[in-house]
Short mmCIF file of C-alpha atoms in Angstrom, two decimals:
data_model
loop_
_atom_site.label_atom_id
_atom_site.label_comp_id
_atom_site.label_asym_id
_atom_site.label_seq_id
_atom_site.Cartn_x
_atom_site.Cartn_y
_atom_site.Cartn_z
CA UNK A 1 -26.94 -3.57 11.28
CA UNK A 2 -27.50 -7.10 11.33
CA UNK A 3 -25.94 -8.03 8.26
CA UNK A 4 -22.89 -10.72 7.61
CA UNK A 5 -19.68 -9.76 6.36
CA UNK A 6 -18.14 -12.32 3.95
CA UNK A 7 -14.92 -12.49 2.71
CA UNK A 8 -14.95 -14.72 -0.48
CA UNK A 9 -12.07 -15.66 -2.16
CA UNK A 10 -12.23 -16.24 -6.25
CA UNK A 11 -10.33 -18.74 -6.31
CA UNK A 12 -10.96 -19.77 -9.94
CA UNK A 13 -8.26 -19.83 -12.04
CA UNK A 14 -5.79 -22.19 -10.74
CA UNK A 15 -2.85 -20.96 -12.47
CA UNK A 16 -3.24 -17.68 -10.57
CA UNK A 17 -4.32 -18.72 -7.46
CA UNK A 18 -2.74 -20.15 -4.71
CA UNK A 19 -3.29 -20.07 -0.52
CA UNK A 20 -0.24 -17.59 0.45
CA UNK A 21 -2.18 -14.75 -1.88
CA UNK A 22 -5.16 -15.66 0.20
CA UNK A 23 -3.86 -15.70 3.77
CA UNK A 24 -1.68 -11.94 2.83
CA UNK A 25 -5.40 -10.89 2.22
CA UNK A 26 -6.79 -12.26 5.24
CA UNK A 27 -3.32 -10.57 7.47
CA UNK A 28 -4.11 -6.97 5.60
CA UNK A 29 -7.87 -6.91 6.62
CA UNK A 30 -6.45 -7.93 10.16
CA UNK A 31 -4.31 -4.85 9.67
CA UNK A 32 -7.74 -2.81 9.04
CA UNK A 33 -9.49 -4.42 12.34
CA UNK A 34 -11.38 -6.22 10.15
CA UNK A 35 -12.48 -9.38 10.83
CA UNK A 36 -15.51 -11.31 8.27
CA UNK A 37 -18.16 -13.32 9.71
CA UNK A 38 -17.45 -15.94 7.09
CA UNK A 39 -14.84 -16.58 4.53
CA UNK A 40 -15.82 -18.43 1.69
CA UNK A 41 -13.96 -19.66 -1.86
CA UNK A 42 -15.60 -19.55 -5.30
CA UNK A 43 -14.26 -23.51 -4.97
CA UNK A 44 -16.52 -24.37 -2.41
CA UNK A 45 -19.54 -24.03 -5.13
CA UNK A 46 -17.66 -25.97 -8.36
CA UNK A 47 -20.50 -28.57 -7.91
CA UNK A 48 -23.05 -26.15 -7.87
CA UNK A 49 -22.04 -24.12 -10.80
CA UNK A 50 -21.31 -26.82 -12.78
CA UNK A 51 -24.94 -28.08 -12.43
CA UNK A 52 -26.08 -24.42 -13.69
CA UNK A 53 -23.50 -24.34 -16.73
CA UNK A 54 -25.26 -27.68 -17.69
CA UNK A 55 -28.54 -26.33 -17.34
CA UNK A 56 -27.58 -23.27 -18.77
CA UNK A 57 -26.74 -25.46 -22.01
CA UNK A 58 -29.68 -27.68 -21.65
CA UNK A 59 -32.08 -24.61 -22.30
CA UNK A 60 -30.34 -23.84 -25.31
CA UNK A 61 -28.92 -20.39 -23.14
CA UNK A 62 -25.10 -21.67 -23.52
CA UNK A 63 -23.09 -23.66 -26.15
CA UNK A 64 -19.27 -25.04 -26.77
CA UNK A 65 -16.64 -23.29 -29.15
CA UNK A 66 -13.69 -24.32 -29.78
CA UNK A 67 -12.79 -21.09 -31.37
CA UNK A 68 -9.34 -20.24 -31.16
CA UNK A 69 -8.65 -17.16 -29.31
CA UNK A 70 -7.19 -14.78 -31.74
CA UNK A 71 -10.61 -15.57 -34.17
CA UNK A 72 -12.86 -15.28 -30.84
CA UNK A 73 -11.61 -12.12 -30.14
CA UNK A 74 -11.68 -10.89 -34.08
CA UNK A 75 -15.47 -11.85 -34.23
CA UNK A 76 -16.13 -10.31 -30.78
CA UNK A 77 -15.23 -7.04 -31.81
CA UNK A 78 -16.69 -7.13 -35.08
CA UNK A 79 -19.98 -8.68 -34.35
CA UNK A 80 -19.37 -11.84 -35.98
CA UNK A 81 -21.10 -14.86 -35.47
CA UNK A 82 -19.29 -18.35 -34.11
CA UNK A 83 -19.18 -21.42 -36.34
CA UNK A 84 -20.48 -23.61 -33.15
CA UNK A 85 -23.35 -20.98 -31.74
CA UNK A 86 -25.90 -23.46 -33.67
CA UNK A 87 -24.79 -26.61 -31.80
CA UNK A 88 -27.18 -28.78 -30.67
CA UNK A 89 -27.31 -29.28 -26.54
CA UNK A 90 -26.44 -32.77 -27.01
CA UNK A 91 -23.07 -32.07 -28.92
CA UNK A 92 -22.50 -28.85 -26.49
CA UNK A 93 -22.73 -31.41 -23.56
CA UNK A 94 -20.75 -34.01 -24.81
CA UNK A 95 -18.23 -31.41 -24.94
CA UNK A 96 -18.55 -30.06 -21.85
CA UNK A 97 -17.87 -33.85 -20.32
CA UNK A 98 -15.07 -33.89 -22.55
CA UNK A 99 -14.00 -30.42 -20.38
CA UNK A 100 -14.69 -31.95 -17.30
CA UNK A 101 -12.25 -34.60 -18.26
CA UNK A 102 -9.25 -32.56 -19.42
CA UNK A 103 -8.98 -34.86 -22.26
CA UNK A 104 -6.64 -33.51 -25.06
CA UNK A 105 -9.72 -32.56 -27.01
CA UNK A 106 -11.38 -31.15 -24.33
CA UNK A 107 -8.74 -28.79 -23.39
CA UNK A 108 -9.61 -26.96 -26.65
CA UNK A 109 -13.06 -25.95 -25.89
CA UNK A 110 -14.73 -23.62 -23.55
CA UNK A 111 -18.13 -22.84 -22.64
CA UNK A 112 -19.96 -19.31 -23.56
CA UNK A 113 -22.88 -17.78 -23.12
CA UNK A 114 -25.38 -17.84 -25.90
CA UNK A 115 -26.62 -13.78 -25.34
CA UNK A 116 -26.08 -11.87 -28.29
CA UNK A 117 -23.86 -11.62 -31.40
CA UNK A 118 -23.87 -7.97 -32.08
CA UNK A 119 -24.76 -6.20 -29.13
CA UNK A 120 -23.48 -2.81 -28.93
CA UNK A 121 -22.38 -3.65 -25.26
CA UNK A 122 -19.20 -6.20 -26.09
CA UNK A 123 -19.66 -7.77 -23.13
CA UNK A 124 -23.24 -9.30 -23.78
CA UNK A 125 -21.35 -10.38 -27.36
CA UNK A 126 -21.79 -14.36 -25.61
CA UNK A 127 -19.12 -14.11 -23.22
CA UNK A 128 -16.72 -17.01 -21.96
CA UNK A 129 -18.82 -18.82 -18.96
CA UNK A 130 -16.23 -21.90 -18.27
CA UNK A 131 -12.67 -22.83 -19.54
CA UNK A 132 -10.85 -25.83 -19.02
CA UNK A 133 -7.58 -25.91 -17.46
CA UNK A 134 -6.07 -29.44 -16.37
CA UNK A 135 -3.24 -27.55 -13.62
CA UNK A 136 -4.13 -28.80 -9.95
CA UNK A 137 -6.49 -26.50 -8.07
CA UNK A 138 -4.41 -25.57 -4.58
CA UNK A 139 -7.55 -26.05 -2.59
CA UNK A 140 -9.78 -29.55 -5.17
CA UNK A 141 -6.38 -31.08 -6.33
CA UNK A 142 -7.10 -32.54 -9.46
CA UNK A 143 -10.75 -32.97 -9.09
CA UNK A 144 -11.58 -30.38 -11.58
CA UNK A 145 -10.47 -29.83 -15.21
CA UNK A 146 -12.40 -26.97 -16.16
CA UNK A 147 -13.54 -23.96 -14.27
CA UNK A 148 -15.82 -20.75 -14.16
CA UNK A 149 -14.90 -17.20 -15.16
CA UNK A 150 -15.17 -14.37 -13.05
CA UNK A 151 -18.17 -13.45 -15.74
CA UNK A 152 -20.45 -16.57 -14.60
CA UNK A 153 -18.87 -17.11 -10.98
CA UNK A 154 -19.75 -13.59 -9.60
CA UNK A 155 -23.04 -13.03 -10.12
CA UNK A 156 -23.97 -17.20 -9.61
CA UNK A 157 -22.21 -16.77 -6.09
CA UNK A 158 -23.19 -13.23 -5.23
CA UNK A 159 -27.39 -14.54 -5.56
CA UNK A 160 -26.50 -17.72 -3.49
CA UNK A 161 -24.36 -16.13 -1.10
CA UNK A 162 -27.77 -13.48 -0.02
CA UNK A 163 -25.56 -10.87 -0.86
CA UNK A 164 -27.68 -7.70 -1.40
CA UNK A 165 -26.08 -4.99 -2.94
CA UNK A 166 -23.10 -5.76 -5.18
CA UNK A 167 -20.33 -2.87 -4.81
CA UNK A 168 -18.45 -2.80 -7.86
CA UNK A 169 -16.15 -0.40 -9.32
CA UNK A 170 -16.32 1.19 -12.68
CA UNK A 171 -14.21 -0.64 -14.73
CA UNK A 172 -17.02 -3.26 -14.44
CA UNK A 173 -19.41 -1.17 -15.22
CA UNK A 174 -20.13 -2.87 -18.97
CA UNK A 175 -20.94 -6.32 -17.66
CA UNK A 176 -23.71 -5.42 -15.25
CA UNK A 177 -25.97 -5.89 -18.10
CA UNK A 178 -24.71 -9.22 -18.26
CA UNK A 179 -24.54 -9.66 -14.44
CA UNK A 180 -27.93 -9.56 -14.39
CA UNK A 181 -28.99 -11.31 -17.61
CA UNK A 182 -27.48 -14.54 -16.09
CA UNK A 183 -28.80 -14.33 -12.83
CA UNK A 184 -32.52 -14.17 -14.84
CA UNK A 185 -31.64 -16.64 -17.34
CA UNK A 186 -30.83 -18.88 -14.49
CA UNK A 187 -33.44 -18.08 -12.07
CA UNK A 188 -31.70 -16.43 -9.59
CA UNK A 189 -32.62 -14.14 -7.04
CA UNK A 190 -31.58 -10.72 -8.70
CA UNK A 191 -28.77 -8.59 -7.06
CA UNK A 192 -28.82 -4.74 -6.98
CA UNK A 193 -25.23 -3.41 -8.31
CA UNK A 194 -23.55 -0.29 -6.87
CA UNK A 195 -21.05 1.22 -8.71
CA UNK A 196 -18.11 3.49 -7.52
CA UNK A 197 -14.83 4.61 -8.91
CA UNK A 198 -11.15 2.94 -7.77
CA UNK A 199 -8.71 5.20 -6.04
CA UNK A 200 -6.31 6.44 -7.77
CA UNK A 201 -3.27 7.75 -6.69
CA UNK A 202 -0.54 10.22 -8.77
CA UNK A 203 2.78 8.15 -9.11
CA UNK A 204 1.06 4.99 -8.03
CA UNK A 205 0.26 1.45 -9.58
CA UNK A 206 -2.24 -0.35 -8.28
CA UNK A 207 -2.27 -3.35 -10.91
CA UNK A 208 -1.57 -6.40 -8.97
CA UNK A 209 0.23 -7.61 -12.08
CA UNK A 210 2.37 -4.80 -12.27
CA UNK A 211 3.25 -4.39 -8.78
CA UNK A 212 4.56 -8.39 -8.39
CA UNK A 213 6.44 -7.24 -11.42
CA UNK A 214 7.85 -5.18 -9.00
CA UNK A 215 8.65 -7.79 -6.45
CA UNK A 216 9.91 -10.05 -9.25
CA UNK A 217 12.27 -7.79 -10.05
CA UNK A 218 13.71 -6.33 -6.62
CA UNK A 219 12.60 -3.21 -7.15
CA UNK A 220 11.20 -3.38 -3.23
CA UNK A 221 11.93 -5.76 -0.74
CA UNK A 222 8.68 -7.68 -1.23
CA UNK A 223 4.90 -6.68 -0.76
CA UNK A 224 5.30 -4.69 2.47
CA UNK A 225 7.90 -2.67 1.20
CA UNK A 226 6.95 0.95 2.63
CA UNK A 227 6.47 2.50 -0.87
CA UNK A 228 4.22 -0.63 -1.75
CA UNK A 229 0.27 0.87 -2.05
CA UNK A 230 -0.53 -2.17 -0.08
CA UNK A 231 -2.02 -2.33 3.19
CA UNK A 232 0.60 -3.69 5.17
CA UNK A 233 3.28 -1.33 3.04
CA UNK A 234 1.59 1.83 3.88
CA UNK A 235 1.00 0.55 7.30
CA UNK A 236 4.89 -0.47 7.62
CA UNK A 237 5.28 3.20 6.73
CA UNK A 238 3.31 4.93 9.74
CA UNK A 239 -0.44 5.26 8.11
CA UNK A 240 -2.72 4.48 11.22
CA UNK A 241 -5.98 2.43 10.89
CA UNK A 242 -8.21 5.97 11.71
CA UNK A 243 -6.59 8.16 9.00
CA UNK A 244 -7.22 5.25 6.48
CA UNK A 245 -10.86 4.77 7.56
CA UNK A 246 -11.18 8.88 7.36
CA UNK A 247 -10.07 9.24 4.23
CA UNK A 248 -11.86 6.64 2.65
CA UNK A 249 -15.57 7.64 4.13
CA UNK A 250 -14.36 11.35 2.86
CA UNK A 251 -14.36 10.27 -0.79
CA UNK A 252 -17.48 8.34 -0.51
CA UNK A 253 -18.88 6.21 -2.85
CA UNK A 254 -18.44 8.63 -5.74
CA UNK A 255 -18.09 7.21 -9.57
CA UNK A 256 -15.75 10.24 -10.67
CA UNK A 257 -12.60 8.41 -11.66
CA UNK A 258 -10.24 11.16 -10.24
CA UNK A 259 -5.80 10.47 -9.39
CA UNK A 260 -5.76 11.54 -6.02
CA UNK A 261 -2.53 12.69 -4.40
CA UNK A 262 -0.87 11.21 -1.94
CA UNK A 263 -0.44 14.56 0.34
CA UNK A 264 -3.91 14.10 1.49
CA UNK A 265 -4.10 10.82 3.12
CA UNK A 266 -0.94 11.52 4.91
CA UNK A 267 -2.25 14.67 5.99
CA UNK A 268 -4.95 13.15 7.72
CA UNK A 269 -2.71 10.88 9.41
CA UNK A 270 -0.43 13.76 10.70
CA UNK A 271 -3.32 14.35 13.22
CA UNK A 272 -3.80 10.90 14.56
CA UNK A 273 -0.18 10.25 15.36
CA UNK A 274 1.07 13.53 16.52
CA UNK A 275 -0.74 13.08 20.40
CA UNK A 276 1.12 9.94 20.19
CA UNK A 277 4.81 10.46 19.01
CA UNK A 278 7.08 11.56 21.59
CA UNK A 279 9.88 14.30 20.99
CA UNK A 280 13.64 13.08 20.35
CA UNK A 281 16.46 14.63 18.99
CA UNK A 282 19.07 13.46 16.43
CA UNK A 283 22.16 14.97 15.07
CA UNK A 284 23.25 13.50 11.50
CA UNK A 285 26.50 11.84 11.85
CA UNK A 286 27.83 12.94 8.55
CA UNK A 287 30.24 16.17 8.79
CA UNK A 288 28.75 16.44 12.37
CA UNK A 289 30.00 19.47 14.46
CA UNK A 290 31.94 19.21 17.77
CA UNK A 291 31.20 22.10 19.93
CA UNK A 292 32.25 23.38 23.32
CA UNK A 293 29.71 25.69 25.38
CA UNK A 294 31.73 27.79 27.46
CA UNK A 295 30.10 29.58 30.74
CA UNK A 296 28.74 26.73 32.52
CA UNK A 297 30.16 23.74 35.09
CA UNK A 298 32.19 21.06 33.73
CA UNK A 299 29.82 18.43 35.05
CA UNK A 300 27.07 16.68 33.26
CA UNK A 301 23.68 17.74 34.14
CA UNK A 302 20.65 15.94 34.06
CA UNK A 303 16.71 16.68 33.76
CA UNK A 304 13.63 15.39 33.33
CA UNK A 305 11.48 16.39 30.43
CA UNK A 306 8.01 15.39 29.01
CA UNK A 307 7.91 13.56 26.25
CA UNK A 308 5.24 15.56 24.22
CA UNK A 309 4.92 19.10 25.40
CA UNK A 310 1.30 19.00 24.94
CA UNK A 311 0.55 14.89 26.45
CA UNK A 312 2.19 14.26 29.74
CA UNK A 313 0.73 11.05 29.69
CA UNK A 314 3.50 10.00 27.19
CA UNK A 315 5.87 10.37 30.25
CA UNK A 316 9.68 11.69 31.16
CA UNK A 317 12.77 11.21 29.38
CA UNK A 318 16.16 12.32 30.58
CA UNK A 319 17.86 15.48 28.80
CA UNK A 320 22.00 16.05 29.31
CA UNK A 321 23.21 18.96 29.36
CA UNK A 322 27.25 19.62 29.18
CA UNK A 323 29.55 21.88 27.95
CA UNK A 324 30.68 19.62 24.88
CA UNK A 325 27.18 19.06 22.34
CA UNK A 326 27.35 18.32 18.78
CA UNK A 327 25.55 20.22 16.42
CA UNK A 328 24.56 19.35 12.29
CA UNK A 329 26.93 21.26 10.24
CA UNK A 330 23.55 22.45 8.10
CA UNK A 331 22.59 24.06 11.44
CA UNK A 332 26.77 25.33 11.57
CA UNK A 333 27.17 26.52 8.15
CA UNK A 334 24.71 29.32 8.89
CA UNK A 335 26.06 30.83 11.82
CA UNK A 336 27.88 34.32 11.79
CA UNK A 337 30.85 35.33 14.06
CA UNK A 338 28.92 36.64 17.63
CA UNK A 339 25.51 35.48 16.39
CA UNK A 340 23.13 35.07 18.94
CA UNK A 341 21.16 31.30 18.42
CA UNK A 342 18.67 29.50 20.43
CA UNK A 343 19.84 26.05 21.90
CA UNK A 344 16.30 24.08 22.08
CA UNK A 345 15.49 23.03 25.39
CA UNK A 346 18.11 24.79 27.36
CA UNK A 347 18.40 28.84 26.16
CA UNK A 348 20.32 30.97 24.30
CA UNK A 349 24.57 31.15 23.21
CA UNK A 350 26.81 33.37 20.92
CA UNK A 351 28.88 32.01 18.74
CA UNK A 352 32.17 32.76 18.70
CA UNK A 353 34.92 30.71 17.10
CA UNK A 354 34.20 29.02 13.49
CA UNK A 355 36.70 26.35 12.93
CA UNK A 356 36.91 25.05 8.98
CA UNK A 357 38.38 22.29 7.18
CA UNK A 358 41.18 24.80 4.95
CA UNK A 359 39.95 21.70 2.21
CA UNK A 360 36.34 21.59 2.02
CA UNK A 361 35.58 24.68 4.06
CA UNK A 362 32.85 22.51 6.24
CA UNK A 363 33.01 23.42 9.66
CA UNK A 364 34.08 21.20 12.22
CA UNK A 365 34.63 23.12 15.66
CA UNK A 366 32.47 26.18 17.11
CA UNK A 367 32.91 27.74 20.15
CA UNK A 368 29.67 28.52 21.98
CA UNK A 369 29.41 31.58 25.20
CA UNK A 370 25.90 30.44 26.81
CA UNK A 371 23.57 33.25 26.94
CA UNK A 372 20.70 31.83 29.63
CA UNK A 373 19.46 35.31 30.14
CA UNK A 374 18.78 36.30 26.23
CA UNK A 375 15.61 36.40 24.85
CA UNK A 376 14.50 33.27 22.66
CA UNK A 377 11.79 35.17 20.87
CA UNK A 378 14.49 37.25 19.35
CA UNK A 379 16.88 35.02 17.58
CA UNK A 380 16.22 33.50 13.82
CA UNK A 381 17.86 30.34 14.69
CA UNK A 382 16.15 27.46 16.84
CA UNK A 383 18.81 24.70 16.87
CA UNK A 384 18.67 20.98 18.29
CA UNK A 385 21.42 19.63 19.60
CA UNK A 386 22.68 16.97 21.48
CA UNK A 387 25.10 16.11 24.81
CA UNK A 388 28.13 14.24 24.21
CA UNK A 389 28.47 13.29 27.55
CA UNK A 390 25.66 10.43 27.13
CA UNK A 391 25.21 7.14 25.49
CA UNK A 392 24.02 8.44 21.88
CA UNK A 393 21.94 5.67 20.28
CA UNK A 394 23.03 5.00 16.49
CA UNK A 395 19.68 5.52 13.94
CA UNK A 396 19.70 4.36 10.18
CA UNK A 397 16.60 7.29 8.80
CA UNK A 398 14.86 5.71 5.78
CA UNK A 399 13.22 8.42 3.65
CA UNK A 400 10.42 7.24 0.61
CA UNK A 401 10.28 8.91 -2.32
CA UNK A 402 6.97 7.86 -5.60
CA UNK A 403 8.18 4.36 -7.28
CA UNK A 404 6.79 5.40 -10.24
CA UNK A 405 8.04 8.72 -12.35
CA UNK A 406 5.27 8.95 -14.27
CA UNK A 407 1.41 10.62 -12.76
CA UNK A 408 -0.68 8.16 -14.24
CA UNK A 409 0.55 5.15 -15.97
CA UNK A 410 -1.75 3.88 -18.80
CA UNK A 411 -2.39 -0.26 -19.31
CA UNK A 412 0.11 -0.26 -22.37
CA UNK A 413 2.85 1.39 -19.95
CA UNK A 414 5.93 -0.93 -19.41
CA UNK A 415 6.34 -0.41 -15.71
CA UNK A 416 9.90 -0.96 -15.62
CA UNK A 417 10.35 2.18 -18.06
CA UNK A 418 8.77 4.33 -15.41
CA UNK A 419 10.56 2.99 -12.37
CA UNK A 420 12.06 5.43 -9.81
CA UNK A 421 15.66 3.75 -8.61
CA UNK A 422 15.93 6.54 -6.26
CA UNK A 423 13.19 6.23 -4.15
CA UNK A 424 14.87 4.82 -1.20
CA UNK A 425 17.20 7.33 0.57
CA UNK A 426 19.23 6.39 3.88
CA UNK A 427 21.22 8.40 6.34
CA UNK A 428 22.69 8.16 9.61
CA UNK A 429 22.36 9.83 13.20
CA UNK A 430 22.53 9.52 16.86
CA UNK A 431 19.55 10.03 18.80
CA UNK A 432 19.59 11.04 22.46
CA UNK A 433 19.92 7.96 25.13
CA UNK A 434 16.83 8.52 25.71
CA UNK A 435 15.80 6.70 22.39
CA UNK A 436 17.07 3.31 23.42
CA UNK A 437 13.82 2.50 24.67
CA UNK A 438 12.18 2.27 21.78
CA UNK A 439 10.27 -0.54 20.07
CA UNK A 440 9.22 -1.39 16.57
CA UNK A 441 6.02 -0.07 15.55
CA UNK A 442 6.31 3.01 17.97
CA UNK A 443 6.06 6.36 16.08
CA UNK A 444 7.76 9.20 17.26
CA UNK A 445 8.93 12.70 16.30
CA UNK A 446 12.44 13.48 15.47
CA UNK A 447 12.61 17.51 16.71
CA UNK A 448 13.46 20.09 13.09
CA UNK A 449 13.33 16.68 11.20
CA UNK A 450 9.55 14.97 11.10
CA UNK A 451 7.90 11.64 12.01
CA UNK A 452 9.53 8.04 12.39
CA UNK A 453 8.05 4.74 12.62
CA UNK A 454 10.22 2.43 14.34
CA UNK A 455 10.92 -0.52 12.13
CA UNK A 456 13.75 -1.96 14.35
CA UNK A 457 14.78 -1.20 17.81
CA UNK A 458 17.75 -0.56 19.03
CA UNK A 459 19.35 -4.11 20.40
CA UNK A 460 22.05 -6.24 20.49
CA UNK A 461 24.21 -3.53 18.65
CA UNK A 462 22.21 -2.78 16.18
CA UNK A 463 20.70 1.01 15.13
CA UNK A 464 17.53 1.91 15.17
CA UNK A 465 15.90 1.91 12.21
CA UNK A 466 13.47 4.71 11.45
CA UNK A 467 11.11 5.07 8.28
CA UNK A 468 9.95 9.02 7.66
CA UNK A 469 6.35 9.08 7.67
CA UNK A 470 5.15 11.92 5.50
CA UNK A 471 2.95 14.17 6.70
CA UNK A 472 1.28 16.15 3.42
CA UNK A 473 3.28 18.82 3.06
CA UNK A 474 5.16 19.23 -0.33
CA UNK A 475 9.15 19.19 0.35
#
């Protein structure tokens, strides 16, 4: 209680950076209801850090290299010493101005930390503080030439900043040694680190690299594609705000690095949109099934329903009943000659004439006697169906499978070996009238067939378009 919430942006590497990753960051934690006190960028402090770099060279605590990157990274690894860790400050800071500059010469040197050569922790083996880099910064321009590394900038920013407790997840884990070392070679006010583990998910890539691969490539629409593990994609696909915050606090800050499966966020969510999604009913248009329900009047008849059976708040919508419904041919294909079935909603029929295509034997007539005194609790069959005597609205239904084939893809995985091309599935239905008053973003529940969230409503001749939300059962 009491605290600020700031939202910093490390905006440090201006090949990498630039302000429409920054404002999709800012829209996702809108997404969350969440709003920071204070939004800051890494680029706000160049002045400041570059002050510390010099002082950190100054007191002999930092030096230049020019150390190609191949050797640097040989004598990392192996403990080796660097043919410039004896500079003297004076040639160190000429070459730091000569950074700052983004002279040719300059351009081949960076700055790094003077901490240890052999340390049994790489990442106190004097670590890369400042490289230079002449591209235009999108927020400075072409003030700058050289710039901070993550390394230097974090825990610099993290002491000025009054940040407290630095939460930081495992993969870091290495450099907090180094966190704090600069911070108390500098002076600093001192920062307790937190670690936890990143969630992982089976199927799932959460490398930002690898998943604008994936956008690159076409392989999803673009970063809100519904089988994106981004905020706004899992959003886009029905997750609600609650079930996200519930999951999350149930994992807690734990440091087991464990692949979590999907099934149990969604699960969560099941609850939280359920009171919410009103019933509908949809017949798939492919090898649908004209039927005639014999035994009652020739005129339309309409009711009143709720919604929900279990919310009347959600309201009424209108049911038709006639004597001429269509049925799926799934639902057709099981009947037997003077079955007794369930019509949902209205009671019970026998069915009596099976018509068949003589070619592919799919059925495309039955013949219905309605049975409004038999017992529901006694037939195996519960099927939807729908009027034709109304104005059906036309649905597009979007099912999501895993982008990804593989459980767990390792660093050295080529993502584009493991990609699933069939993870988009579409189909087509009509939905009772009473559909056409739906709205993108409204969720609902399709009777026998699951959740929807409505990406587009139905207008100006076009379907509805309805993405499955999953609810954490297995198919």
């Amino acid at each position: 209680p009491g605290g600020t919430m700031i939202c910093r942006f490390d905006d440090t590497n201006p090949s990498k950076e630039n302000a429409e990753f920054q404002d999709s960051i800012l829209h996702d934690l809108e997404l969350l209801g969440i709003t920071p006190d204070k939004v800051t960028y890494s680029s706000d402090y160049f002045d400041v850090m570059f002050d510390l770099c010099t002082k950190f060279i100054s007191n002999g605590k930092a030096y230049a290299d020019n150390t190609d990157k191949e050797t640097m990274g040989h004598e990392r690894r192996h403990g080796i010493a660097s043919k410039c860790r004896d500079l003297s400050v004076d040639e160190s800071l000429f070459h730091l101005l000569q950074m700052k500059s983004g002279s040719p010469e300059g351009q081949g040197w960076c700055i790094r930390a003077k901490i240890s050569v052999d340390d049994l922790n790489k990442a106190m083996r004097d670590p890369v503080i400042y490289r230079c880099n002449p591209q235009p910064h999108h927020r400075t321009g072409n003030k700058w030439k050289l710039y901070p590394t993550y390394d230097f900038c974090a825990p610099v920013l993290d002491s000025i900043e009054g940040i407290t407790y630095a939460l930081r997840t495992n993969e870091y884990r290495d450099r907090n040694a180094q966190y704090s070392w600069i911070q108390q070679a500098l002076g600093l006010r001192e920062v307790t680190i937190w670690d936890f583990s990143r969630m992982n998910f089976v199927q799932t890539v959460l490398s930002k690299r690898k998943l604008a691969l994936l956008v690159e490539k076409q392989v999803v629409w673009g970063w809100d594609d519904p089988r994106m593990p981004t905020i706004r994609g899992i959003r886009r696909r029905g997750m609600t705000i609650p079930a996200l915050r519930e999951f999350i606090l149930k994992q807690g800050p734990s440091r087991n690095i464990i692949n979590l499966d999907w099934t149990s966020i969604w699960a969560i969510n099941k609850k939280f949109i359920d009171p919410i999604a009103s019933r509908y009913t949809a017949i798939m248009r492919k090898d649908m099934v004209y039927s005639q329900v014999n035994g009652i009047g020739g005129f339309p008849l309409v009711k009143q329903k709720q919604k929900h059976p279990k919310y009347p708040e959600l309201g009424l919508r209108n049911i038709v009943y006639s004597s001429k419904i269509f049925l799926d041919q799934d639902d057709a294909l099981s009947f037997l000659p003077s079955e007794e079935i369930t019509l949902m909603g209205w009671g019970n029929a026998i069915v009596r004439d099976i018509i068949r295509d003589p070619k592919t034997q799919l059925i495309t007539n039955i013949a219905l006697d309605i049975h409004l005194e038999g017992d529901f609790k006694k037939t195996d069959k519960k099927i939807t169906w729908l009027s034709q005597d109304q104005g059906l609205v036309p649905a597009e239904l979007v099912e999501f499978g895993h982008l990804i084939t593989k459980d767990k893809l390792e660093k050295e995985d080529e993502i584009m070996s493991y990609v699933n091309w069939k993870s988009e599935v579409r189909s087509h239905a009509w939905i009772d009238a009473a559909a056409g008053e739906l709205r993108a973003n409204d969720t609902i529940q399709l009777k026998r067939k699951g959740y929807y969230r409505v990406d587009q409503g139905h207008s100006d001749g076009k379907p509805l378009i309805l993405f499955s939300i999953p609810t954490g059962k297995l198919a």
